[in-house]
Amino acid sequence: MAHAKTSKNQAPDIAAQVTFAMRVMGVAPIPRNYELYYEAYLGSNPKLTQELAALGSKATQEELDLIGARHFAHIHYPAGVERVHAHLARHLKELLSMMREEHVALESYTKLLDETTAQINIKGHAGAEILRQAVDLLTSATTETVTQGRERAENVSQKSVEMEAIRQELDEYKRIANTDSLTRLANRRAFDERLATVYNSEQHRASTSLLIADIDHFKKINDSFGHPIGDKILATVGNVIRATLRRDTFVARTGGEEFAVILTDASTDESYQIAERIRQALANTPFKNSKTGVNYGPITLSIGLCQATQAADYLDLYNKADIALYCAKNSGRNCSTVYEDGMKKESRRGWLIYRR
């Protein structure tokens, strides 16, 4: 099996460039700001890029969040999570209060039983009237305790239902926060979290590989047909990748026209075969407007892959898969390349150049 390979020098890291630009502009280096500037850097959303540029170097967090709300519906999920957490805390407080009331009521009832028993056992107080009063008192107290206990049980049951609804809402916020709104795949946040778990155990590391796929000439597609068409193509590419893999395979859109796949239980040859299957499936997918007859294709992918055993940690794994992707681009595109020692990026060329 022949794998494309090219030896080049290391290229500047896009993450470092974005972080540096944010620092120069005085933007807080928090995840939601990074996502905004990352997308703007890639140039796949011209309107976003223009709005950020209009803010200049004096952007407030409020202004950035307003832009984020317009372009990324999920970006303000922390506020929603805080609201749900407040609801959860309130319901827990009410539940604890009910439990304390139940405890106090049972203590009072137990005390009454003890006092009544003591009165009955006192010599000279065993008359019928004393017994009748004791029975009446105990009957009333028991009825009241049982009624209150039933009401509290119903309240606890209702609180449990409400807290389950809150838990589901929190799960939904997490899902939204980790989902790319365009392709419905996992987003970069979810990808980073998942990739970091690869090195939690040696067994997991030994059976994992990373594929990074990038759409060829995507800037030309956007320039020729417009960004709405580009977005539709991105969504279709995501669907094709997803449909080509097992349902339990982790797939993400990691930014712009880049996708990533984390494969488990796959050797180097198996990972390469999977990459080729993805690439060929997309190359065989028609991209044609049924109404106008305009053909947007062919749409192809370049793919770089690296086994986790070839990298020291998850950052090194991503960088090496990215280098393999660069080599695939530099070898003519529309091909899959396995990382090999000695592969490098060319220092004179940036990421966006070989993406075109």
mmCIF file of C-alpha atoms in Angstrom:
data_model
loop_
_atom_site.group_PDB
_atom_site.id
_atom_site.type_symbol
_atom_site.label_atom_id
_atom_site.label_comp_id
_atom_site.label_asym_id
_atom_site.label_seq_id
_atom_site.Cartn_x
_atom_site.Cartn_y
_atom_site.Cartn_z
ATOM 1 C CA MET A 1 0.000 0.000 0.000
ATOM 2 C CA ALA A 2 1.497 3.341 -1.031
ATOM 3 C CA HIS A 3 1.075 6.320 1.276
ATOM 4 C CA ALA A 4 1.684 9.846 -0.003
ATOM 5 C CA LYS A 5 4.419 11.637 1.895
ATOM 6 C CA THR A 6 6.342 14.865 1.668
ATOM 7 C CA SER A 7 9.101 16.280 3.871
ATOM 8 C CA LYS A 8 8.697 19.947 4.724
ATOM 9 C CA ASN A 9 9.534 22.356 7.543
ATOM 10 C CA GLN A 10 7.084 23.155 10.317
ATOM 11 C CA ALA A 11 4.410 25.788 9.525
ATOM 12 C CA PRO A 12 3.060 28.306 12.040
ATOM 13 C CA ASP A 13 0.320 26.859 14.269
ATOM 14 C CA ILE A 14 -3.074 28.408 13.557
ATOM 15 C CA ALA A 15 -4.064 28.231 17.230
ATOM 16 C CA ALA A 16 -0.980 30.230 18.182
ATOM 17 C CA GLN A 17 -1.711 32.813 15.497
ATOM 18 C CA VAL A 18 -5.298 33.255 16.650
ATOM 19 C CA THR A 19 -4.246 33.488 20.308
ATOM 20 C CA PHE A 20 -1.559 36.045 19.443
ATOM 21 C CA ALA A 21 -4.044 38.175 17.476
ATOM 22 C CA MET A 22 -6.494 38.107 20.394
ATOM 23 C CA ARG A 23 -3.761 39.161 22.807
ATOM 24 C CA VAL A 24 -2.708 42.059 20.566
ATOM 25 C CA MET A 25 -6.322 43.239 20.341
ATOM 26 C CA GLY A 26 -6.857 42.953 24.074
ATOM 27 C CA VAL A 27 -9.514 40.231 23.780
ATOM 28 C CA ALA A 28 -9.980 37.945 26.776
ATOM 29 C CA PRO A 29 -8.642 34.445 25.903
ATOM 30 C CA ILE A 30 -11.818 32.575 26.844
ATOM 31 C CA PRO A 31 -13.298 29.714 24.745
ATOM 32 C CA ARG A 32 -16.231 31.605 23.243
ATOM 33 C CA ASN A 33 -13.965 34.478 22.133
ATOM 34 C CA TYR A 34 -11.464 32.029 20.675
ATOM 35 C CA GLU A 35 -14.242 30.374 18.646
ATOM 36 C CA LEU A 36 -15.243 33.743 17.176
ATOM 37 C CA TYR A 37 -11.728 34.712 16.130
ATOM 38 C CA TYR A 38 -10.906 31.191 14.952
ATOM 39 C CA GLU A 39 -13.824 31.244 12.497
ATOM 40 C CA ALA A 40 -12.953 34.792 11.443
ATOM 41 C CA TYR A 41 -9.345 33.749 10.825
ATOM 42 C CA LEU A 42 -10.441 30.900 8.572
ATOM 43 C CA GLY A 43 -12.456 33.359 6.503
ATOM 44 C CA SER A 44 -15.417 31.022 6.029
ATOM 45 C CA ASN A 45 -17.862 33.608 7.429
ATOM 46 C CA PRO A 46 -17.125 37.005 5.833
ATOM 47 C CA LYS A 47 -19.892 38.795 7.755
ATOM 48 C CA LEU A 48 -18.447 37.624 11.058
ATOM 49 C CA THR A 49 -14.982 38.724 9.970
ATOM 50 C CA GLN A 50 -16.298 42.175 8.995
ATOM 51 C CA GLU A 51 -18.148 42.655 12.288
ATOM 52 C CA LEU A 52 -15.084 41.749 14.343
ATOM 53 C CA ALA A 53 -12.877 43.986 12.203
ATOM 54 C CA ALA A 54 -15.323 46.888 12.747
ATOM 55 C CA LEU A 55 -14.846 46.586 16.517
ATOM 56 C CA GLY A 56 -11.125 47.227 16.149
ATOM 57 C CA SER A 57 -8.925 46.791 19.192
ATOM 58 C CA LYS A 58 -11.442 48.197 21.682
ATOM 59 C CA ALA A 59 -14.045 45.438 21.639
ATOM 60 C CA THR A 60 -15.917 44.920 24.892
ATOM 61 C CA GLN A 61 -16.989 41.490 26.035
ATOM 62 C CA GLU A 62 -20.623 42.545 25.664
ATOM 63 C CA GLU A 63 -20.052 43.484 22.009
ATOM 64 C CA LEU A 64 -18.276 40.185 21.343
ATOM 65 C CA ASP A 65 -21.090 38.239 22.984
ATOM 66 C CA LEU A 66 -23.688 40.019 20.853
ATOM 67 C CA ILE A 67 -21.780 39.013 17.712
ATOM 68 C CA GLY A 68 -21.468 35.494 19.051
ATOM 69 C CA ALA A 69 -25.200 35.299 19.681
ATOM 70 C CA ARG A 70 -25.885 36.262 16.059
ATOM 71 C CA HIS A 71 -23.492 33.783 14.497
ATOM 72 C CA PHE A 72 -23.295 30.929 17.010
ATOM 73 C CA ALA A 73 -26.524 30.204 18.832
ATOM 74 C CA HIS A 74 -24.756 27.836 21.233
ATOM 75 C CA ILE A 75 -22.086 30.285 22.306
ATOM 76 C CA HIS A 76 -24.089 31.699 25.234
ATOM 77 C CA TYR A 77 -24.927 28.353 26.720
ATOM 78 C CA PRO A 78 -23.089 29.171 30.031
ATOM 79 C CA ALA A 79 -25.823 31.686 30.946
ATOM 80 C CA GLY A 80 -28.469 29.036 30.383
ATOM 81 C CA VAL A 81 -26.517 26.525 32.440
ATOM 82 C CA GLU A 82 -26.216 29.012 35.296
ATOM 83 C CA ARG A 83 -29.983 29.558 35.198
ATOM 84 C CA VAL A 84 -30.674 25.829 35.306
ATOM 85 C CA HIS A 85 -28.162 25.348 38.112
ATOM 86 C CA ALA A 86 -29.998 28.058 40.092
ATOM 87 C CA HIS A 87 -33.277 26.161 39.573
ATOM 88 C CA LEU A 88 -31.629 22.939 40.661
ATOM 89 C CA ALA A 89 -30.199 24.560 43.801
ATOM 90 C CA ARG A 90 -33.613 25.989 44.698
ATOM 91 C CA HIS A 91 -35.360 22.632 44.291
ATOM 92 C CA LEU A 92 -32.693 20.893 46.368
ATOM 93 C CA LYS A 93 -33.105 23.488 49.103
ATOM 94 C CA GLU A 94 -36.880 22.961 49.124
ATOM 95 C CA LEU A 95 -36.409 19.192 49.194
ATOM 96 C CA LEU A 96 -34.037 19.401 52.158
ATOM 97 C CA SER A 97 -36.497 21.669 53.929
ATOM 98 C CA MET A 98 -39.267 19.088 53.472
ATOM 99 C CA MET A 99 -36.965 16.370 54.799
ATOM 100 C CA ARG A 100 -36.201 18.460 57.881
ATOM 101 C CA GLU A 101 -39.921 19.070 58.448
ATOM 102 C CA GLU A 102 -40.568 15.333 58.180
ATOM 103 C CA HIS A 103 -37.785 14.655 60.665
ATOM 104 C CA VAL A 104 -39.158 17.213 63.145
ATOM 105 C CA ALA A 105 -42.704 15.831 62.757
ATOM 106 C CA LEU A 106 -41.544 12.287 63.445
ATOM 107 C CA GLU A 107 -39.557 13.445 66.465
ATOM 108 C CA SER A 108 -42.638 15.227 67.836
ATOM 109 C CA TYR A 109 -44.812 12.166 67.260
ATOM 110 C CA THR A 110 -42.268 9.904 68.971
ATOM 111 C CA LYS A 111 -42.113 12.304 71.929
ATOM 112 C CA LEU A 112 -45.907 12.287 72.202
ATOM 113 C CA LEU A 113 -45.955 8.481 72.209
ATOM 114 C CA ASP A 114 -43.362 8.402 74.978
ATOM 115 C CA GLU A 115 -45.233 10.975 77.089
ATOM 116 C CA THR A 116 -48.591 9.212 76.662
ATOM 117 C CA THR A 117 -47.061 5.846 77.583
ATOM 118 C CA ALA A 118 -45.530 7.411 80.690
ATOM 119 C CA GLN A 119 -48.916 8.901 81.706
ATOM 120 C CA ILE A 120 -50.681 5.560 81.281
ATOM 121 C CA ASN A 121 -48.053 3.745 83.357
ATOM 122 C CA ILE A 122 -48.399 6.136 86.320
ATOM 123 C CA LYS A 123 -50.286 4.417 89.088
ATOM 124 C CA GLY A 124 -53.711 5.937 89.715
ATOM 125 C CA HIS A 125 -53.984 7.250 86.155
ATOM 126 C CA ALA A 126 -55.218 4.029 84.594
ATOM 127 C CA GLY A 127 -58.864 4.975 84.667
ATOM 128 C CA ALA A 128 -61.116 4.694 81.627
ATOM 129 C CA GLU A 129 -61.152 8.466 81.105
ATOM 130 C CA ILE A 130 -57.354 8.654 81.039
ATOM 131 C CA LEU A 131 -57.240 5.800 78.547
ATOM 132 C CA ARG A 132 -59.924 7.391 76.375
ATOM 133 C CA GLN A 133 -58.051 10.731 76.317
ATOM 134 C CA ALA A 134 -54.814 8.956 75.477
ATOM 135 C CA VAL A 135 -56.406 7.026 72.625
ATOM 136 C CA ASP A 136 -58.054 10.205 71.257
ATOM 137 C CA LEU A 137 -54.754 12.080 71.455
ATOM 138 C CA LEU A 138 -52.795 9.314 69.760
ATOM 139 C CA THR A 139 -55.438 8.832 67.069
ATOM 140 C CA SER A 140 -55.429 12.548 66.270
ATOM 141 C CA ALA A 141 -51.638 12.758 66.268
ATOM 142 C CA THR A 142 -51.300 9.606 64.147
ATOM 143 C CA THR A 143 -53.844 10.844 61.597
ATOM 144 C CA GLU A 144 -52.107 14.218 61.363
ATOM 145 C CA THR A 145 -48.667 12.602 61.060
ATOM 146 C CA VAL A 146 -49.824 10.184 58.358
ATOM 147 C CA THR A 147 -51.550 12.996 56.422
ATOM 148 C CA GLN A 148 -48.486 15.226 56.627
ATOM 149 C CA GLY A 149 -46.258 12.315 55.649
ATOM 150 C CA ARG A 150 -48.427 11.585 52.597
ATOM 151 C CA GLU A 151 -48.342 15.249 51.566
ATOM 152 C CA ARG A 152 -44.581 15.373 51.983
ATOM 153 C CA ALA A 153 -44.180 12.159 50.017
ATOM 154 C CA GLU A 154 -46.237 13.663 47.199
ATOM 155 C CA ASN A 155 -44.160 16.856 47.361
ATOM 156 C CA VAL A 156 -40.923 14.858 47.291
ATOM 157 C CA SER A 157 -42.219 12.903 44.296
ATOM 158 C CA GLN A 158 -43.092 16.142 42.497
ATOM 159 C CA LYS A 159 -39.675 17.596 43.294
ATOM 160 C CA SER A 160 -38.061 14.452 41.897
ATOM 161 C CA VAL A 161 -39.968 14.910 38.633
ATOM 162 C CA GLU A 162 -38.948 18.572 38.462
ATOM 163 C CA MET A 163 -35.293 17.775 39.200
ATOM 164 C CA GLU A 164 -35.277 15.087 36.484
ATOM 165 C CA ALA A 165 -36.598 17.692 34.033
ATOM 166 C CA ILE A 166 -33.799 20.034 35.122
ATOM 167 C CA ARG A 167 -31.225 17.272 34.609
ATOM 168 C CA GLN A 168 -32.533 16.701 31.097
ATOM 169 C CA GLU A 169 -32.324 20.432 30.419
ATOM 170 C CA LEU A 170 -28.706 20.462 31.580
ATOM 171 C CA ASP A 171 -27.972 17.507 29.298
ATOM 172 C CA GLU A 172 -29.556 19.411 26.413
ATOM 173 C CA TYR A 173 -27.404 22.486 27.116
ATOM 174 C CA LYS A 174 -24.328 20.284 27.121
ATOM 175 C CA ARG A 175 -25.383 18.705 23.830
ATOM 176 C CA ILE A 176 -25.930 22.131 22.255
ATOM 177 C CA ALA A 177 -22.625 23.393 23.630
ATOM 178 C CA ASN A 178 -20.798 20.452 22.039
ATOM 179 C CA THR A 179 -22.614 20.440 18.678
ATOM 180 C CA ASP A 180 -21.715 22.288 15.492
ATOM 181 C CA SER A 181 -24.894 24.116 14.476
ATOM 182 C CA LEU A 182 -24.260 23.754 10.728
ATOM 183 C CA THR A 183 -23.363 20.061 10.362
ATOM 184 C CA ARG A 184 -24.896 18.729 13.622
ATOM 185 C CA LEU A 185 -21.612 16.944 14.272
ATOM 186 C CA ALA A 186 -19.540 17.431 17.399
ATOM 187 C CA ASN A 187 -17.723 20.788 17.478
ATOM 188 C CA ARG A 188 -14.143 21.726 18.326
ATOM 189 C CA ARG A 189 -14.903 21.952 22.045
ATOM 190 C CA ALA A 190 -16.243 18.384 22.126
ATOM 191 C CA PHE A 191 -13.388 17.195 19.916
ATOM 192 C CA ASP A 192 -10.717 18.623 22.223
ATOM 193 C CA GLU A 193 -12.376 16.987 25.220
ATOM 194 C CA ARG A 194 -12.648 13.605 23.520
ATOM 195 C CA LEU A 195 -9.135 13.669 22.063
ATOM 196 C CA ALA A 196 -7.674 14.384 25.506
ATOM 197 C CA THR A 197 -9.145 11.101 26.806
ATOM 198 C CA VAL A 198 -7.164 9.030 24.294
ATOM 199 C CA TYR A 199 -4.132 9.075 26.561
ATOM 200 C CA ASN A 200 -6.010 8.221 29.756
ATOM 201 C CA SER A 201 -4.961 4.591 29.397
ATOM 202 C CA GLU A 202 -2.269 2.763 27.466
ATOM 203 C CA GLN A 203 -4.850 0.300 26.138
ATOM 204 C CA HIS A 204 -6.958 3.109 24.707
ATOM 205 C CA ARG A 205 -3.919 4.780 23.199
ATOM 206 C CA ALA A 206 -2.747 1.545 21.565
ATOM 207 C CA SER A 207 -5.965 1.156 19.580
ATOM 208 C CA THR A 208 -6.760 4.756 18.582
ATOM 209 C CA SER A 209 -5.983 6.791 15.497
ATOM 210 C CA LEU A 210 -6.904 10.316 14.394
ATOM 211 C CA LEU A 211 -8.048 11.353 10.918
ATOM 212 C CA ILE A 212 -8.146 15.021 9.894
ATOM 213 C CA ALA A 213 -9.993 15.729 6.649
ATOM 214 C CA ASP A 214 -10.056 19.042 4.811
ATOM 215 C CA ILE A 215 -12.199 19.996 1.796
ATOM 216 C CA ASP A 216 -10.032 20.793 -1.221
ATOM 217 C CA HIS A 217 -10.245 24.281 -2.766
ATOM 218 C CA PHE A 218 -13.046 25.304 -0.424
ATOM 219 C CA LYS A 219 -12.195 29.004 -0.654
ATOM 220 C CA LYS A 220 -12.661 28.787 -4.426
ATOM 221 C CA ILE A 221 -16.064 27.174 -3.861
ATOM 222 C CA ASN A 222 -17.150 30.011 -1.588
ATOM 223 C CA ASP A 223 -15.795 32.642 -3.964
ATOM 224 C CA SER A 224 -17.501 31.056 -6.980
ATOM 225 C CA PHE A 225 -20.905 30.146 -5.565
ATOM 226 C CA GLY A 226 -21.258 32.140 -2.356
ATOM 227 C CA HIS A 227 -21.188 31.231 1.309
ATOM 228 C CA PRO A 228 -24.782 29.906 1.516
ATOM 229 C CA ILE A 229 -23.844 27.245 -1.055
ATOM 230 C CA GLY A 230 -20.605 26.671 0.818
ATOM 231 C CA ASP A 231 -22.565 26.052 4.023
ATOM 232 C CA LYS A 232 -24.797 23.515 2.254
ATOM 233 C CA ILE A 233 -21.720 21.745 0.925
ATOM 234 C CA LEU A 234 -20.219 21.650 4.424
ATOM 235 C CA ALA A 235 -23.421 20.107 5.775
ATOM 236 C CA THR A 236 -23.446 17.506 3.002
ATOM 237 C CA VAL A 237 -19.795 16.629 3.548
ATOM 238 C CA GLY A 238 -20.538 16.133 7.235
ATOM 239 C CA ASN A 239 -23.442 13.834 6.366
ATOM 240 C CA VAL A 240 -21.318 11.779 3.969
ATOM 241 C CA ILE A 241 -18.547 11.321 6.536
ATOM 242 C CA ARG A 242 -21.063 10.393 9.235
ATOM 243 C CA ALA A 243 -22.873 7.909 6.976
ATOM 244 C CA THR A 244 -19.613 6.207 5.980
ATOM 245 C CA LEU A 245 -18.657 5.327 9.551
ATOM 246 C CA ARG A 246 -20.065 3.199 12.358
ATOM 247 C CA ARG A 247 -22.693 4.956 14.469
ATOM 248 C CA ASP A 248 -20.455 4.956 17.542
ATOM 249 C CA THR A 249 -17.502 6.607 15.757
ATOM 250 C CA PHE A 250 -16.684 10.110 16.984
ATOM 251 C CA VAL A 251 -16.884 12.671 14.159
ATOM 252 C CA ALA A 252 -16.450 16.440 14.538
ATOM 253 C CA ARG A 253 -16.272 19.585 12.497
ATOM 254 C CA THR A 254 -13.210 21.182 14.023
ATOM 255 C CA GLY A 255 -13.399 24.519 12.201
ATOM 256 C CA GLY A 256 -14.010 25.981 8.764
ATOM 257 C CA GLU A 257 -13.830 23.162 6.225
ATOM 258 C CA GLU A 258 -11.935 20.784 8.523
ATOM 259 C CA PHE A 259 -13.378 17.578 9.966
ATOM 260 C CA ALA A 260 -11.881 15.066 12.374
ATOM 261 C CA VAL A 261 -12.563 11.405 13.079
ATOM 262 C CA ILE A 262 -11.330 9.533 16.152
ATOM 263 C CA LEU A 263 -11.088 5.831 15.332
ATOM 264 C CA THR A 264 -10.845 3.105 17.961
ATOM 265 C CA ASP A 265 -9.791 -0.515 17.493
ATOM 266 C CA ALA A 266 -8.175 0.243 14.145
ATOM 267 C CA SER A 267 -4.656 -0.517 12.946
ATOM 268 C CA THR A 268 -2.749 1.813 10.638
ATOM 269 C CA ASP A 269 -3.838 -0.115 7.545
ATOM 270 C CA GLU A 270 -7.444 -0.266 8.744
ATOM 271 C CA SER A 271 -7.438 3.470 9.491
ATOM 272 C CA TYR A 272 -6.057 4.173 6.033
ATOM 273 C CA GLN A 273 -8.762 2.027 4.441
ATOM 274 C CA ILE A 274 -11.425 3.901 6.402
ATOM 275 C CA ALA A 275 -9.939 7.238 5.308
ATOM 276 C CA GLU A 276 -10.000 6.078 1.695
ATOM 277 C CA ARG A 277 -13.580 4.925 2.041
ATOM 278 C CA ILE A 278 -14.573 8.379 3.297
ATOM 279 C CA ARG A 279 -12.609 10.117 0.538
ATOM 280 C CA GLN A 280 -14.052 7.968 -2.230
ATOM 281 C CA ALA A 281 -17.609 8.257 -0.879
ATOM 282 C CA LEU A 282 -17.390 12.036 -1.080
ATOM 283 C CA ALA A 283 -15.721 12.015 -4.492
ATOM 284 C CA ASN A 284 -18.649 9.926 -5.765
ATOM 285 C CA THR A 285 -21.295 12.211 -4.232
ATOM 286 C CA PRO A 286 -22.949 14.553 -6.775
ATOM 287 C CA PHE A 287 -23.155 18.233 -5.846
ATOM 288 C CA LYS A 288 -25.653 19.594 -8.333
ATOM 289 C CA ASN A 289 -28.546 22.033 -7.987
ATOM 290 C CA SER A 290 -31.610 20.123 -9.170
ATOM 291 C CA LYS A 291 -33.468 23.342 -10.031
ATOM 292 C CA THR A 292 -30.789 25.344 -11.836
ATOM 293 C CA GLY A 293 -28.630 22.474 -13.045
ATOM 294 C CA VAL A 294 -25.498 24.151 -11.671
ATOM 295 C CA ASN A 295 -22.830 21.603 -10.772
ATOM 296 C CA TYR A 296 -20.788 22.551 -7.707
ATOM 297 C CA GLY A 297 -18.612 19.466 -7.825
ATOM 298 C CA PRO A 298 -16.568 17.549 -7.761
ATOM 299 C CA ILE A 299 -15.973 18.021 -4.015
ATOM 300 C CA THR A 300 -12.968 16.147 -2.663
ATOM 301 C CA LEU A 301 -11.140 15.678 0.613
ATOM 302 C CA SER A 302 -7.517 15.515 1.592
ATOM 303 C CA ILE A 303 -6.985 13.378 4.706
ATOM 304 C CA GLY A 304 -4.105 13.049 7.139
ATOM 305 C CA LEU A 305 -3.974 10.304 9.752
ATOM 306 C CA CYS A 306 -1.797 9.335 12.653
ATOM 307 C CA GLN A 307 -1.849 6.513 15.197
ATOM 308 C CA ALA A 308 -1.931 7.559 18.848
ATOM 309 C CA THR A 309 1.109 5.365 19.512
ATOM 310 C CA GLN A 310 3.152 7.648 17.232
ATOM 311 C CA ALA A 311 2.531 10.702 19.441
ATOM 312 C CA ALA A 312 3.523 11.694 22.968
ATOM 313 C CA ASP A 313 0.152 13.200 23.884
ATOM 314 C CA TYR A 314 -3.102 14.358 22.305
ATOM 315 C CA LEU A 315 -1.637 17.692 21.177
ATOM 316 C CA ASP A 316 1.234 15.903 19.483
ATOM 317 C CA LEU A 317 -1.256 13.495 17.906
ATOM 318 C CA TYR A 318 -3.272 16.355 16.415
ATOM 319 C CA ASN A 319 -0.139 18.114 15.148
ATOM 320 C CA LYS A 320 1.179 14.973 13.462
ATOM 321 C CA ALA A 321 -2.175 14.192 11.814
ATOM 322 C CA ASP A 322 -2.214 17.826 10.685
ATOM 323 C CA ILE A 323 1.273 17.432 9.183
ATOM 324 C CA ALA A 324 0.059 14.331 7.323
ATOM 325 C CA LEU A 325 -2.865 16.396 6.027
ATOM 326 C CA TYR A 326 -0.447 19.056 4.822
ATOM 327 C CA CYS A 327 1.506 16.395 2.949
ATOM 328 C CA ALA A 328 -1.711 15.109 1.375
ATOM 329 C CA LYS A 329 -2.467 18.656 0.188
ATOM 330 C CA ASN A 330 1.046 19.096 -1.092
ATOM 331 C CA SER A 331 0.888 15.764 -2.953
ATOM 332 C CA GLY A 332 -1.966 16.916 -5.164
ATOM 333 C CA ARG A 333 -4.992 16.758 -2.849
ATOM 334 C CA ASN A 334 -7.836 14.217 -2.953
ATOM 335 C CA CYS A 335 -5.683 11.591 -1.240
ATOM 336 C CA SER A 336 -5.035 10.094 2.201
ATOM 337 C CA THR A 337 -1.633 10.270 3.872
ATOM 338 C CA VAL A 338 -0.364 8.368 6.914
ATOM 339 C CA TYR A 339 2.038 10.249 9.188
ATOM 340 C CA GLU A 340 5.625 9.064 9.066
ATOM 341 C CA ASP A 341 8.653 10.243 11.017
ATOM 342 C CA GLY A 342 10.417 13.053 9.187
ATOM 343 C CA MET A 343 7.298 14.653 7.774
ATOM 344 C CA LYS A 344 7.194 18.415 8.330
ATOM 345 C CA LYS A 345 5.404 21.493 7.110
ATOM 346 C CA GLU A 346 7.110 24.136 5.033
ATOM 347 C CA SER A 347 7.884 27.167 7.206
ATOM 348 C CA ARG A 348 7.364 29.666 4.381
ATOM 349 C CA ARG A 349 3.790 28.574 3.754
ATOM 350 C CA GLY A 350 0.822 29.075 6.064
ATOM 351 C CA TRP A 351 -2.155 26.861 6.780
ATOM 352 C CA LEU A 352 -4.556 28.858 4.646
ATOM 353 C CA ILE A 353 -2.320 28.624 1.564
ATOM 354 C CA TYR A 354 -2.483 24.867 1.228
ATOM 355 C CA ARG A 355 -6.199 24.903 2.086
ATOM 356 C CA ARG A 356 -7.066 26.715 -1.147
#
